[in-house]
Coordinates of C-alpha atoms in Angstrom, one line a residue:
X835 CA 29.1 15.9 -22.5
X836 CA 31.6 18.0 -20.5
X837 CA 34.5 16.9 -22.7
X838 CA 32.7 17.7 -26.0
X839 CA 30.6 20.7 -25.3
X840 CA 31.9 22.8 -22.3
X841 CA 34.4 25.5 -22.9
X842 CA 36.6 25.2 -19.8
X843 CA 34.3 24.1 -17.0
X844 CA 35.0 20.7 -15.3
X845 CA 38.0 18.3 -15.5
X846 CA 36.8 16.7 -18.8
X847 CA 36.7 20.0 -20.6
X848 CA 40.2 20.7 -19.3
X849 CA 41.3 17.2 -20.5
X850 CA 40.0 18.0 -24.0
X851 CA 42.1 21.2 -24.0
X852 CA 45.1 19.3 -22.9
X853 CA 44.5 16.9 -25.8
X854 CA 44.9 19.8 -28.3
X855 CA 41.3 21.0 -28.7
X856 CA 40.9 24.4 -27.0
X857 CA 37.5 25.0 -28.5
X858 CA 34.5 22.8 -27.6
X859 CA 33.2 20.4 -30.3
X860 CA 29.6 21.5 -29.7
X861 CA 28.1 18.1 -30.5
X862 CA 24.4 18.7 -31.0
X863 CA 22.8 15.2 -31.3
X864 CA 23.1 12.6 -28.5
X865 CA 21.4 9.3 -28.2
X866 CA 21.0 7.5 -24.9
X867 CA 21.5 3.8 -25.2
X868 CA 21.4 1.3 -28.1
X869 CA 18.7 -1.4 -28.4
X870 CA 18.6 -1.7 -24.6
X871 CA 15.4 -3.7 -25.0
X872 CA 17.5 -6.5 -26.3
X873 CA 18.7 -9.2 -23.9
X874 CA 22.0 -9.4 -26.0
X875 CA 22.9 -5.8 -25.2
X876 CA 25.1 -5.0 -22.2
X877 CA 23.0 -2.7 -20.1
X878 CA 19.7 -4.2 -21.2
X879 CA 16.7 -3.1 -19.2
X880 CA 13.0 -3.7 -18.9
X881 CA 10.6 -0.9 -19.9
X882 CA 10.2 0.6 -16.5
X883 CA 14.0 0.4 -15.7
X884 CA 14.8 2.0 -19.0
X885 CA 12.3 4.9 -18.8
X886 CA 13.7 5.9 -15.3
X887 CA 17.3 5.7 -16.4
X888 CA 16.6 7.8 -19.5
X889 CA 14.8 10.4 -17.5
X890 CA 17.6 10.8 -15.0
X891 CA 20.2 10.8 -17.9
X892 CA 18.5 13.5 -19.9
X893 CA 18.1 15.7 -16.9
X894 CA 21.8 15.6 -16.3
X895 CA 22.7 16.1 -19.9
X896 CA 20.4 19.1 -20.3
X897 CA 21.9 20.7 -17.2
X898 CA 25.4 20.5 -18.8
X899 CA 24.2 21.7 -22.2
X900 CA 20.6 22.7 -22.7
X901 CA 21.1 23.2 -26.5
X902 CA 21.6 19.5 -27.1
X903 CA 19.0 17.4 -28.9
X904 CA 18.4 14.0 -27.2
X905 CA 17.1 10.7 -28.4
X906 CA 16.6 7.4 -26.6
X907 CA 16.5 3.8 -27.7
X908 CA 13.0 2.6 -28.5
X909 CA 11.2 0.1 -30.7
X910 CA 7.7 -0.3 -32.0
X911 CA 6.4 -1.8 -28.7
X912 CA 3.5 -0.1 -26.9
X913 CA 4.6 -1.0 -23.3
X914 CA 8.2 0.1 -23.9
X915 CA 7.3 3.4 -25.5
X916 CA 4.5 4.4 -23.2
X917 CA 6.8 4.1 -20.2
X918 CA 9.6 5.9 -21.9
X919 CA 7.4 8.8 -23.2
X920 CA 5.5 9.2 -20.0
X921 CA 8.7 9.4 -17.9
X922 CA 11.0 11.2 -20.3
X923 CA 8.9 12.7 -23.1
X924 CA 9.2 16.2 -21.8
X925 CA 13.0 16.0 -22.1
X926 CA 13.4 14.2 -25.4
X927 CA 13.6 15.6 -28.9
X928 CA 13.7 12.3 -30.8
X929 CA 12.7 8.7 -30.4
X930 CA 15.1 6.2 -31.9
X931 CA 14.0 3.0 -33.8
X932 CA 16.0 0.5 -35.7
X933 CA 15.0 -2.1 -38.3
X934 CA 16.6 -4.8 -40.4
X935 CA 14.0 -6.7 -42.5
X936 CA 16.0 -9.8 -43.5
X937 CA 17.1 -11.3 -40.2
X938 CA 20.1 -13.5 -41.2
X939 CA 22.3 -12.9 -38.2
X940 CA 22.7 -16.6 -37.5
X941 CA 22.0 -18.2 -40.9
X942 CA 23.4 -15.9 -43.6
X943 CA 20.4 -17.1 -45.6
X944 CA 19.8 -14.1 -47.9
X945 CA 16.3 -13.4 -49.1
X946 CA 16.2 -13.7 -52.9
X947 CA 14.9 -10.9 -55.2
X948 CA 11.2 -12.0 -54.9
X949 CA 11.4 -12.5 -51.1
X950 CA 13.1 -9.0 -50.8
X951 CA 10.2 -7.4 -52.8
X952 CA 7.9 -9.0 -50.2
X953 CA 9.6 -6.9 -47.6
X954 CA 8.5 -3.7 -49.4
X955 CA 4.9 -4.5 -48.6
X956 CA 3.8 -2.0 -45.9
X957 CA 7.5 -1.1 -45.6
X958 CA 6.7 1.8 -43.3
X959 CA 4.7 0.0 -40.7
X960 CA 7.1 1.0 -37.9
X961 CA 6.7 4.6 -38.8
X962 CA 3.0 4.3 -38.8
X963 CA 3.0 2.8 -35.3
X964 CA 5.3 5.4 -33.9
X965 CA 3.4 8.3 -35.5
X966 CA 0.2 6.9 -34.0
X967 CA 1.7 6.6 -30.5
X968 CA 3.2 10.1 -30.6
X969 CA 0.0 11.6 -31.8
X970 CA -2.1 9.7 -29.1
X971 CA 0.3 11.1 -26.5
X972 CA 0.1 14.6 -28.0
X973 CA 3.9 14.6 -28.6
X974 CA 3.9 14.6 -32.5
X975 CA 4.8 18.3 -32.6
X976 CA 7.6 17.9 -30.1
X977 CA 9.3 14.6 -30.7
X978 CA 10.5 13.3 -34.1
X979 CA 11.4 9.9 -35.2
X980 CA 15.1 9.1 -35.6
X981 CA 15.2 6.0 -37.8
X982 CA 18.9 5.9 -36.9
X983 CA 19.8 2.4 -37.9
X984 CA 18.3 0.6 -40.9
X985 CA 19.3 -1.7 -43.7
X986 CA 17.6 -4.5 -45.7
X987 CA 19.6 -7.3 -44.1
X988 CA 20.9 -8.0 -40.6
X989 CA 24.6 -8.5 -40.2
X990 CA 25.9 -12.1 -40.2
X991 CA 27.3 -12.4 -36.7
X992 CA 27.0 -16.1 -35.6
X993 CA 26.0 -16.6 -32.0
X994 CA 26.2 -12.8 -31.2
X995 CA 22.8 -13.1 -29.6
X996 CA 23.8 -16.0 -27.4
X997 CA 25.8 -16.3 -24.2
X998 CA 28.1 -18.9 -25.9
X999 CA 29.6 -16.7 -28.6
X1000 CA 32.6 -18.8 -29.3
X1001 CA 36.2 -18.9 -28.0
X1002 CA 38.4 -18.9 -31.1
X1003 CA 38.4 -16.2 -33.9
X1004 CA 37.4 -19.0 -36.3
X1005 CA 34.2 -19.4 -34.3
X1006 CA 33.1 -15.9 -33.7
X1007 CA 35.1 -13.4 -35.9
X1008 CA 36.2 -14.8 -39.2
X1009 CA 32.7 -15.9 -40.3
X1010 CA 31.7 -12.2 -40.3
X1011 CA 33.9 -11.7 -43.4
X1012 CA 31.0 -13.2 -45.4
X1013 CA 29.2 -9.9 -44.9
X1014 CA 31.7 -8.4 -47.4
X1015 CA 30.8 -10.8 -50.3
X1016 CA 30.1 -8.2 -52.9
X1017 CA 28.2 -10.6 -55.1
X1018 CA 25.4 -10.5 -52.5
X1019 CA 24.7 -6.8 -53.0
X1020 CA 22.4 -7.0 -56.0
X1021 CA 19.6 -5.1 -57.5
X1022 CA 17.4 -6.5 -54.8
X1023 CA 19.3 -4.4 -52.2
X1024 CA 19.1 -1.4 -54.4
X1025 CA 15.3 -1.7 -55.1
X1026 CA 14.6 -2.2 -51.4
X1027 CA 16.7 0.8 -50.4
X1028 CA 15.0 3.1 -52.9
X1029 CA 11.5 2.0 -51.7
X1030 CA 12.5 2.7 -48.1
X1031 CA 13.9 6.1 -49.0
X1032 CA 10.6 6.9 -50.7
X1033 CA 8.8 5.9 -47.5
X1034 CA 11.0 8.0 -45.3
X1035 CA 10.5 11.0 -47.6
X1036 CA 6.7 10.5 -47.6
X1037 CA 6.9 10.8 -43.8
X1038 CA 9.4 13.6 -43.6
X1039 CA 7.1 15.6 -41.4
X1040 CA 7.8 13.2 -38.5
X1041 CA 10.9 11.3 -39.5
X1042 CA 13.6 13.9 -39.1
X1043 CA 16.7 11.6 -39.2
X1044 CA 17.4 8.3 -40.9
X1045 CA 20.8 6.6 -40.9
X1046 CA 21.8 3.8 -43.2
X1047 CA 23.9 1.3 -41.2
X1048 CA 26.7 0.9 -41.9
X1049 CA 28.1 3.2 -44.6
X1050 CA 31.3 1.4 -45.3
X1051 CA 32.0 -2.4 -45.4
X1052 CA 30.0 -5.2 -43.9
X1053 CA 26.5 -4.2 -45.0
X1054 CA 27.7 -0.8 -46.2
X1055 CA 27.1 0.8 -49.6
X1056 CA 30.9 1.2 -50.1
X1057 CA 33.4 -1.7 -49.9
X1058 CA 37.1 -0.9 -49.3
X1059 CA 40.2 -2.9 -50.2
X1060 CA 43.9 -2.0 -50.2
X1061 CA 43.9 -0.7 -53.8
X1062 CA 40.6 1.1 -53.8
X1063 CA 36.8 0.9 -53.3
X1064 CA 33.8 -0.8 -54.8
X1065 CA 30.6 1.2 -55.1
X1066 CA 27.8 -1.4 -54.4
X1067 CA 24.4 -1.2 -55.9
X1068 CA 23.0 0.7 -52.9
X1069 CA 25.6 3.4 -53.2
X1070 CA 24.1 4.5 -56.5
X1071 CA 20.6 4.7 -55.0
X1072 CA 21.9 7.4 -52.6
X1073 CA 23.7 9.1 -55.5
X1074 CA 20.4 9.3 -57.3
X1075 CA 18.4 10.7 -54.4
X1076 CA 21.0 13.1 -53.1
X1077 CA 22.0 14.6 -56.5
X1078 CA 18.9 14.4 -58.7
X1079 CA 15.8 14.7 -56.4
X1080 CA 14.5 17.9 -54.9
X1081 CA 14.4 18.9 -51.2
X1082 CA 10.6 19.4 -50.9
X1083 CA 8.3 16.4 -51.1
X1084 CA 5.0 16.8 -53.0
X1085 CA 1.7 14.9 -52.7
X1086 CA 1.0 12.4 -55.4
X1087 CA -2.1 10.6 -56.7
X1088 CA -1.7 7.3 -58.5
X1089 CA -4.4 5.4 -60.5
X1090 CA -4.4 2.0 -62.1
X1091 CA -1.2 0.9 -60.4
X1092 CA 0.1 -2.5 -61.5
X1093 CA 0.6 -5.3 -59.1
X1094 CA 2.9 -8.3 -58.9
X1095 CA 2.6 -11.5 -56.9
X1096 CA 5.6 -12.4 -54.8
X1097 CA 6.3 -15.1 -52.3
X1098 CA 7.9 -14.2 -49.0
X1099 CA 10.3 -16.3 -46.9
X1100 CA 7.4 -18.0 -45.1
X1101 CA 6.2 -19.2 -48.5
X1102 CA 3.1 -16.9 -48.4
X1103 CA 2.0 -15.2 -51.6
X1104 CA 1.6 -11.4 -51.5
X1105 CA 0.2 -9.0 -54.0
X1106 CA 2.3 -5.9 -53.9
X1107 CA 2.4 -2.7 -56.0
X1108 CA 4.9 -3.0 -58.9
X1109 CA 5.7 0.7 -58.7
X1110 CA 6.8 3.0 -55.9
X1111 CA 6.5 6.7 -56.7
X1112 CA 7.8 9.8 -55.0
X1113 CA 7.6 13.4 -56.4
X1114 CA 9.7 16.4 -55.2
X1115 CA 10.6 19.9 -56.2
X1116 CA 13.5 22.2 -55.3
X1117 CA 13.3 25.2 -52.9
X1118 CA 16.0 27.1 -54.8
X1119 CA 15.1 26.5 -58.5
X1120 CA 12.1 25.6 -60.6
X1121 CA 11.4 22.0 -61.7
X1122 CA 10.0 18.6 -60.7
X1123 CA 11.8 15.3 -59.9
X1124 CA 10.0 12.0 -59.9
X1125 CA 11.4 8.9 -58.3
X1126 CA 9.9 5.8 -59.8
X1127 CA 10.9 2.3 -58.7
X1128 CA 9.9 -0.6 -60.9
X1129 CA 10.0 -3.8 -58.7
X1130 CA 8.8 -6.1 -61.5
X1131 CA 11.8 -8.5 -62.1
X1132 CA 11.1 -9.1 -65.8
X1133 CA 8.7 -6.6 -67.3
X1134 CA 8.9 -2.9 -68.4
X1135 CA 6.3 -0.6 -66.9
X1136 CA 4.7 2.4 -68.4
X1137 CA 4.4 5.5 -66.2
X1138 CA 2.2 8.4 -67.3
X1139 CA 2.9 11.8 -65.7
X1140 CA 0.2 14.4 -65.3
X1141 CA 1.8 17.4 -63.5
X1142 CA -0.1 20.6 -63.5
X1143 CA 2.0 23.5 -64.7
X1144 CA 5.1 21.4 -65.3
X1145 CA 7.2 22.4 -68.3
X1146 CA 10.7 22.0 -69.5
X1147 CA 13.0 19.3 -70.7
X1148 CA 12.8 15.7 -69.4
X1149 CA 15.9 13.9 -68.2
X1150 CA 15.8 10.3 -67.3
X1151 CA 18.4 8.8 -64.8
X1152 CA 18.1 5.0 -64.5
X1153 CA 19.8 2.7 -62.1
X1154 CA 19.7 -0.9 -63.3
X1155 CA 21.6 -4.1 -64.1
X1156 CA 21.1 -6.7 -66.7
X1157 CA 19.4 -9.0 -64.2
X1158 CA 18.0 -8.9 -60.7
X1159 CA 21.3 -10.5 -59.6
X1160 CA 23.6 -7.9 -61.0
X1161 CA 26.2 -6.6 -58.6
X1162 CA 29.4 -4.6 -58.5
X1163 CA 32.8 -6.0 -57.3
X1164 CA 36.5 -5.4 -57.9
X1165 CA 37.0 -5.0 -61.6
X1166 CA 33.3 -5.9 -62.1
X1167 CA 30.7 -3.2 -62.6
X1168 CA 27.2 -4.3 -63.6
X1169 CA 25.0 -1.8 -61.7
X1170 CA 25.3 1.8 -62.8
X1171 CA 23.3 4.9 -63.6
X1172 CA 22.3 5.5 -67.2
X1173 CA 21.3 9.0 -68.4
X1174 CA 19.0 10.0 -71.3
X1175 CA 17.5 13.2 -72.6
X1176 CA 13.8 12.7 -73.4
X1177 CA 13.0 16.1 -74.9
X1178 CA 10.2 18.4 -73.9
X1179 CA 7.5 17.6 -71.3
X1180 CA 3.8 17.4 -72.2
X1181 CA 0.8 16.4 -70.2
X1182 CA 0.3 12.6 -69.7
X1183 CA 3.9 12.1 -70.8
X1184 CA 4.7 8.4 -70.9
X1185 CA 8.0 7.2 -69.4
X1186 CA 9.1 3.6 -69.9
X1187 CA 10.7 2.0 -66.8
X1188 CA 13.0 -1.0 -67.3
X1189 CA 12.5 -4.1 -65.1
X1190 CA 14.1 -4.0 -61.6
X1191 CA 15.1 -0.4 -62.0
X1192 CA 15.2 2.8 -60.0
X1193 CA 14.4 5.9 -62.0
X1194 CA 14.6 9.7 -61.5
X1195 CA 12.7 11.7 -64.0
X1196 CA 13.6 15.4 -63.9
X1197 CA 11.5 18.1 -65.6
X1198 CA 13.6 21.2 -65.8

């Protein structure tokens, strides 16, 4: 904290100056710990140990720079969070949670498309639990959720959660290269990512930060190689939401939503909504943007839009591939955004959504 944020005070600020940075970096966001509830982490603690450590740490940090915003490692566990928030809630601005839905760290056994869609059932349960706890402790106006590590699938790191992690690189390191098999990043990953972005946006009053992990290589949405990059299916989801959605989320009401039946990894059948809808507008210009995810692997879906006062031309941006298994790789592009102009908007306008697709409908 001294090194990054103090001007000249202390030996660490002087060290930064000696290293060629006369002005402080003024780092605003700091997180204490990383998954310290996990036995595999160096510095793992039980809930009482962790809450006391966080309290003493945040006191020291705030003394050095009171303008920092602080988060602490947490999870959707009542005992862990009650201790943490009781001890350190007065000092924290954020509470950090992580989630990977497809836990393949040891097996590399990817969920298929249908199993991945099963993960979208109650996709925001962690947010619901954290919101409820913060509200119960009267902290929902003070502390926001930092969903600062998330992705569909866990990283394939054999034995990383064990004491015997391997001795040779062939045992513990080289197997991790399988994370960069671009054929595995299909429309399943894209659909899941869009559904979770919708859920984050629906809860934007309490989720103030959400960090896709990682951004580049391994599970990232960009793959690099010596001659260039590959934009995986998930990259184009972020492209859609960043560049074509508005910055203000609106309430929606859906009727007669279609359902599909899918089987999860435990071989259980689940009835899930075939569509996931989010509506937004812009703070600096007129218009509406609708995100519509069609999870159905085979069938088109019809979406009728009834938006009071909406007028203008309709543009349709659609991310899709020929099949649920479509992917992008070096010299191989199957997943990309297609654009159409659909003419003027009218009430109850019907939009046709292709199978396994992510769609942004703009009315401008």
